[in-house]
C-alpha cells in the first residue's frame, strides 16, 4: 500500500485545524480511496483514517498504523497505556497521548 502526502491539496482543512485546535502540525495523506489526517499537538498525536466509499479494510488499518508508528511518531514519548481508539467501519481515530514530564 502506498501512502502519499497530499497536504498541499487541503490548504483550507490544514488552516482550520491549526487555527481551531491545539494542533502544531497537520498533514493529510492518501492511500487510494482512504484519506489519513495526521496531527501532532503538544499533548498527543492523532491519526484519523476515513473512507467515504466503503468500510476501511483491516489490512489498511494495520498498514497505516505501522507506517505512522515507524515514520511520524516518536514512540519513546508515547504513553502506550493510554492510547485511545474510536473504530467505525468508515472512520477510525487513534489518539496517542504524549508522556508529560
Short mmCIF file of N, CA and C in Angstrom, two decimals:
data_model
loop_
_atom_site.label_atom_id
_atom_site.label_comp_id
_atom_site.label_asym_id
_atom_site.label_seq_id
_atom_site.Cartn_x
_atom_site.Cartn_y
_atom_site.Cartn_z
N UNK A 1 0.85 -1.17 0.00
CA UNK A 1 0.00 0.00 0.00
C UNK A 1 0.90 1.24 0.00
N UNK A 2 0.61 2.15 -0.90
CA UNK A 2 1.33 3.42 -0.97
C UNK A 2 0.58 4.48 -0.21
N UNK A 3 1.32 5.18 0.63
CA UNK A 3 0.75 6.28 1.39
C UNK A 3 1.47 7.54 0.92
N UNK A 4 0.70 8.47 0.36
CA UNK A 4 1.26 9.66 -0.27
C UNK A 4 0.82 10.91 0.47
N UNK A 5 1.77 11.80 0.75
CA UNK A 5 1.46 13.06 1.40
C UNK A 5 0.78 13.99 0.39
N UNK A 6 -0.46 14.36 0.68
CA UNK A 6 -1.24 15.24 -0.21
C UNK A 6 -1.69 16.51 0.54
N UNK A 7 -0.92 16.90 1.53
CA UNK A 7 -1.27 18.04 2.37
C UNK A 7 -1.52 19.29 1.55
N UNK A 8 -0.73 19.50 0.50
CA UNK A 8 -0.89 20.71 -0.32
C UNK A 8 -2.25 20.79 -1.00
N UNK A 9 -2.95 19.67 -1.14
CA UNK A 9 -4.27 19.66 -1.76
C UNK A 9 -5.39 20.05 -0.78
N UNK A 10 -5.06 20.23 0.49
CA UNK A 10 -6.07 20.52 1.52
C UNK A 10 -5.69 21.76 2.34
N UNK A 11 -5.42 22.89 1.71
CA UNK A 11 -4.97 24.06 2.48
C UNK A 11 -6.03 24.58 3.47
N UNK A 12 -7.30 24.52 3.10
CA UNK A 12 -8.36 25.01 3.99
C UNK A 12 -8.48 24.13 5.24
N UNK A 13 -8.44 22.82 5.05
CA UNK A 13 -8.51 21.89 6.18
C UNK A 13 -7.35 22.12 7.13
N UNK A 14 -6.15 22.22 6.60
CA UNK A 14 -4.96 22.41 7.42
C UNK A 14 -5.06 23.74 8.18
N UNK A 15 -5.40 24.80 7.48
CA UNK A 15 -5.51 26.12 8.10
C UNK A 15 -6.55 26.12 9.23
N UNK A 16 -7.71 25.52 9.00
CA UNK A 16 -8.76 25.47 10.02
C UNK A 16 -8.34 24.63 11.23
N UNK A 17 -7.69 23.52 10.99
CA UNK A 17 -7.23 22.69 12.10
C UNK A 17 -6.19 23.43 12.94
N UNK A 18 -5.27 24.09 12.28
CA UNK A 18 -4.25 24.84 13.02
C UNK A 18 -4.87 26.02 13.77
N UNK A 19 -5.87 26.64 13.21
CA UNK A 19 -6.50 27.80 13.83
C UNK A 19 -7.41 27.41 15.00
N UNK A 20 -8.12 26.29 14.89
CA UNK A 20 -9.19 25.97 15.85
C UNK A 20 -8.90 24.81 16.79
N UNK A 21 -7.73 24.22 16.71
CA UNK A 21 -7.39 23.13 17.62
C UNK A 21 -6.02 23.40 18.23
N UNK A 22 -5.57 22.50 19.07
CA UNK A 22 -4.25 22.64 19.68
C UNK A 22 -3.14 22.05 18.80
N UNK A 23 -3.46 21.74 17.57
CA UNK A 23 -2.50 21.11 16.65
C UNK A 23 -1.32 22.03 16.35
N UNK A 24 -0.14 21.43 16.32
CA UNK A 24 1.08 22.13 15.91
C UNK A 24 1.43 21.77 14.47
N UNK A 25 1.06 20.56 14.08
CA UNK A 25 1.31 20.05 12.73
C UNK A 25 0.08 19.32 12.25
N UNK A 26 -0.31 19.56 11.00
CA UNK A 26 -1.42 18.84 10.38
C UNK A 26 -0.96 18.41 8.99
N UNK A 27 -1.07 17.12 8.71
CA UNK A 27 -0.69 16.58 7.41
C UNK A 27 -1.80 15.67 6.91
N UNK A 28 -2.01 15.66 5.61
CA UNK A 28 -3.04 14.82 5.00
C UNK A 28 -2.34 13.86 4.05
N UNK A 29 -2.74 12.59 4.13
CA UNK A 29 -2.16 11.53 3.31
C UNK A 29 -3.26 10.80 2.58
N UNK A 30 -2.89 10.21 1.45
CA UNK A 30 -3.83 9.40 0.68
C UNK A 30 -3.27 7.99 0.54
N UNK A 31 -4.14 7.03 0.74
CA UNK A 31 -3.83 5.62 0.48
C UNK A 31 -4.95 5.11 -0.42
N UNK A 32 -4.95 5.54 -1.67
CA UNK A 32 -6.04 5.22 -2.59
C UNK A 32 -7.27 6.01 -2.21
N UNK A 33 -8.40 5.31 -2.01
CA UNK A 33 -9.65 5.97 -1.61
C UNK A 33 -9.69 6.30 -0.12
N UNK A 34 -8.67 5.91 0.60
CA UNK A 34 -8.62 6.14 2.04
C UNK A 34 -7.78 7.38 2.32
N UNK A 35 -8.33 8.28 3.12
CA UNK A 35 -7.65 9.51 3.50
C UNK A 35 -7.22 9.42 4.95
N UNK A 36 -6.02 9.93 5.23
CA UNK A 36 -5.48 9.91 6.58
C UNK A 36 -5.10 11.34 6.97
N UNK A 37 -5.55 11.76 8.13
CA UNK A 37 -5.17 13.06 8.66
C UNK A 37 -4.31 12.81 9.90
N UNK A 38 -3.09 13.30 9.83
CA UNK A 38 -2.13 13.15 10.93
C UNK A 38 -1.98 14.49 11.62
N UNK A 39 -2.11 14.50 12.94
CA UNK A 39 -2.00 15.72 13.73
C UNK A 39 -1.03 15.49 14.87
N UNK A 40 -0.17 16.47 15.07
CA UNK A 40 0.71 16.45 16.24
C UNK A 40 0.40 17.70 17.05
N UNK A 41 0.15 17.49 18.33
CA UNK A 41 -0.07 18.58 19.28
C UNK A 41 0.93 18.41 20.42
N UNK A 42 0.97 19.36 21.33
CA UNK A 42 1.90 19.27 22.45
C UNK A 42 1.62 18.07 23.34
N UNK A 43 0.35 17.67 23.42
CA UNK A 43 -0.03 16.62 24.36
C UNK A 43 -0.34 15.27 23.72
N UNK A 44 -0.41 15.22 22.38
CA UNK A 44 -0.77 13.96 21.74
C UNK A 44 -0.50 13.98 20.23
N UNK A 45 -0.46 12.78 19.68
CA UNK A 45 -0.52 12.58 18.23
C UNK A 45 -1.91 12.04 17.93
N UNK A 46 -2.42 12.33 16.75
CA UNK A 46 -3.72 11.79 16.37
C UNK A 46 -3.70 11.38 14.91
N UNK A 47 -4.26 10.22 14.64
CA UNK A 47 -4.40 9.73 13.27
C UNK A 47 -5.87 9.47 13.02
N UNK A 48 -6.42 10.09 11.97
CA UNK A 48 -7.80 9.84 11.57
C UNK A 48 -7.75 9.18 10.20
N UNK A 49 -8.37 8.02 10.10
CA UNK A 49 -8.42 7.26 8.84
C UNK A 49 -9.87 7.24 8.40
N UNK A 50 -10.13 7.64 7.16
CA UNK A 50 -11.51 7.69 6.69
C UNK A 50 -11.61 7.26 5.22
N UNK A 51 -12.74 6.65 4.89
CA UNK A 51 -13.04 6.28 3.52
C UNK A 51 -14.54 6.52 3.31
N UNK A 52 -14.88 7.41 2.41
CA UNK A 52 -16.29 7.76 2.18
C UNK A 52 -17.04 6.73 1.35
N UNK A 53 -16.32 5.86 0.67
CA UNK A 53 -16.94 4.94 -0.29
C UNK A 53 -17.19 3.54 0.24
N UNK A 54 -16.40 3.13 1.22
CA UNK A 54 -16.52 1.76 1.71
C UNK A 54 -15.91 1.66 3.11
N UNK A 55 -16.11 0.52 3.72
CA UNK A 55 -15.51 0.28 5.03
C UNK A 55 -13.99 0.18 4.88
N UNK A 56 -13.29 0.62 5.89
CA UNK A 56 -11.84 0.53 5.90
C UNK A 56 -11.45 -0.92 6.17
N UNK A 57 -10.62 -1.47 5.28
CA UNK A 57 -10.22 -2.87 5.42
C UNK A 57 -9.21 -3.05 6.56
N UNK A 58 -9.22 -4.22 7.22
CA UNK A 58 -8.27 -4.46 8.31
C UNK A 58 -6.81 -4.30 7.88
N UNK A 59 -6.47 -4.70 6.66
CA UNK A 59 -5.08 -4.56 6.23
C UNK A 59 -4.70 -3.09 6.05
N UNK A 60 -5.66 -2.25 5.67
CA UNK A 60 -5.41 -0.81 5.57
C UNK A 60 -5.16 -0.22 6.95
N UNK A 61 -6.01 -0.57 7.88
CA UNK A 61 -5.87 -0.07 9.25
C UNK A 61 -4.49 -0.40 9.80
N UNK A 62 -4.11 -1.65 9.63
CA UNK A 62 -2.83 -2.12 10.15
C UNK A 62 -1.66 -1.45 9.43
N UNK A 63 -1.71 -1.40 8.10
CA UNK A 63 -0.63 -0.82 7.31
C UNK A 63 -0.43 0.66 7.60
N UNK A 64 -1.53 1.39 7.73
CA UNK A 64 -1.45 2.82 8.01
C UNK A 64 -0.89 3.07 9.40
N UNK A 65 -1.35 2.30 10.38
CA UNK A 65 -0.83 2.45 11.74
C UNK A 65 0.67 2.16 11.78
N UNK A 66 1.10 1.11 11.12
CA UNK A 66 2.53 0.77 11.09
C UNK A 66 3.34 1.87 10.44
N UNK A 67 2.84 2.42 9.32
CA UNK A 67 3.54 3.49 8.62
C UNK A 67 3.79 4.67 9.56
N UNK A 68 2.75 5.13 10.25
CA UNK A 68 2.89 6.30 11.10
C UNK A 68 3.69 6.02 12.36
N UNK A 69 3.55 4.82 12.91
CA UNK A 69 4.37 4.47 14.08
C UNK A 69 5.85 4.44 13.72
N UNK A 70 6.15 4.04 12.52
CA UNK A 70 7.54 3.96 12.08
C UNK A 70 8.09 5.31 11.62
N UNK A 71 7.29 6.08 10.89
CA UNK A 71 7.79 7.28 10.21
C UNK A 71 7.51 8.61 10.91
N UNK A 72 6.40 8.74 11.62
CA UNK A 72 5.98 10.07 12.09
C UNK A 72 5.85 10.21 13.61
N UNK A 73 5.74 9.11 14.34
CA UNK A 73 5.53 9.20 15.78
C UNK A 73 6.82 8.85 16.52
N UNK A 74 7.14 9.64 17.52
CA UNK A 74 8.27 9.34 18.39
C UNK A 74 7.74 8.41 19.49
N UNK A 75 7.97 7.12 19.31
CA UNK A 75 7.39 6.13 20.22
C UNK A 75 7.95 6.21 21.64
N UNK A 76 9.11 6.84 21.80
CA UNK A 76 9.71 6.93 23.13
C UNK A 76 8.95 7.89 24.05
N UNK A 77 8.09 8.76 23.48
CA UNK A 77 7.35 9.71 24.32
C UNK A 77 5.85 9.41 24.38
N UNK A 78 5.43 8.31 23.77
CA UNK A 78 4.01 7.93 23.78
C UNK A 78 3.67 7.17 25.06
N UNK A 79 2.54 7.51 25.66
CA UNK A 79 2.01 6.76 26.80
C UNK A 79 1.19 5.60 26.25
N UNK A 80 1.84 4.47 26.05
CA UNK A 80 1.22 3.32 25.39
C UNK A 80 0.01 2.77 26.15
N UNK A 81 -0.07 3.00 27.45
CA UNK A 81 -1.20 2.51 28.24
C UNK A 81 -2.46 3.35 28.06
N UNK A 82 -2.34 4.54 27.51
CA UNK A 82 -3.48 5.45 27.40
C UNK A 82 -3.93 5.69 25.96
N UNK A 83 -3.48 4.87 25.01
CA UNK A 83 -3.88 5.05 23.61
C UNK A 83 -5.39 4.85 23.50
N UNK A 84 -6.04 5.77 22.79
CA UNK A 84 -7.49 5.74 22.63
C UNK A 84 -7.83 5.49 21.16
N UNK A 85 -8.78 4.56 20.92
CA UNK A 85 -9.17 4.24 19.55
C UNK A 85 -10.69 4.31 19.43
N UNK A 86 -11.14 5.06 18.43
CA UNK A 86 -12.56 5.08 18.06
C UNK A 86 -12.62 4.39 16.71
N UNK A 87 -13.41 3.33 16.63
CA UNK A 87 -13.39 2.49 15.43
C UNK A 87 -14.81 2.32 14.89
N UNK A 88 -15.02 2.81 13.68
CA UNK A 88 -16.28 2.69 12.96
C UNK A 88 -15.93 2.14 11.58
N UNK A 89 -16.83 1.51 10.86
CA UNK A 89 -16.44 0.92 9.57
C UNK A 89 -15.77 1.90 8.60
N UNK A 90 -16.21 3.15 8.54
CA UNK A 90 -15.64 4.11 7.58
C UNK A 90 -14.78 5.18 8.22
N UNK A 91 -14.57 5.08 9.51
CA UNK A 91 -13.78 6.08 10.22
C UNK A 91 -13.06 5.43 11.40
N UNK A 92 -11.79 5.76 11.53
CA UNK A 92 -11.02 5.29 12.68
C UNK A 92 -10.20 6.46 13.19
N UNK A 93 -10.25 6.69 14.49
CA UNK A 93 -9.47 7.75 15.12
C UNK A 93 -8.60 7.12 16.20
N UNK A 94 -7.31 7.37 16.12
CA UNK A 94 -6.37 6.85 17.11
C UNK A 94 -5.66 8.03 17.73
N UNK A 95 -5.71 8.12 19.04
CA UNK A 95 -5.04 9.19 19.77
C UNK A 95 -3.94 8.58 20.63
N UNK A 96 -2.72 9.08 20.44
CA UNK A 96 -1.55 8.61 21.16
C UNK A 96 -1.09 9.72 22.11
N UNK A 97 -1.42 9.61 23.41
CA UNK A 97 -1.02 10.66 24.36
C UNK A 97 0.51 10.70 24.51
N UNK A 98 1.03 11.88 24.69
CA UNK A 98 2.45 12.07 24.92
C UNK A 98 2.68 12.15 26.41
N UNK A 99 3.70 11.45 26.88
CA UNK A 99 4.04 11.43 28.31
C UNK A 99 4.47 12.83 28.73
N UNK A 100 3.85 13.31 29.80
CA UNK A 100 4.24 14.62 30.33
C UNK A 100 5.27 14.42 31.41
N UNK A 101 6.22 15.32 31.46
CA UNK A 101 7.32 15.19 32.43
C UNK A 101 7.08 16.01 33.65
#
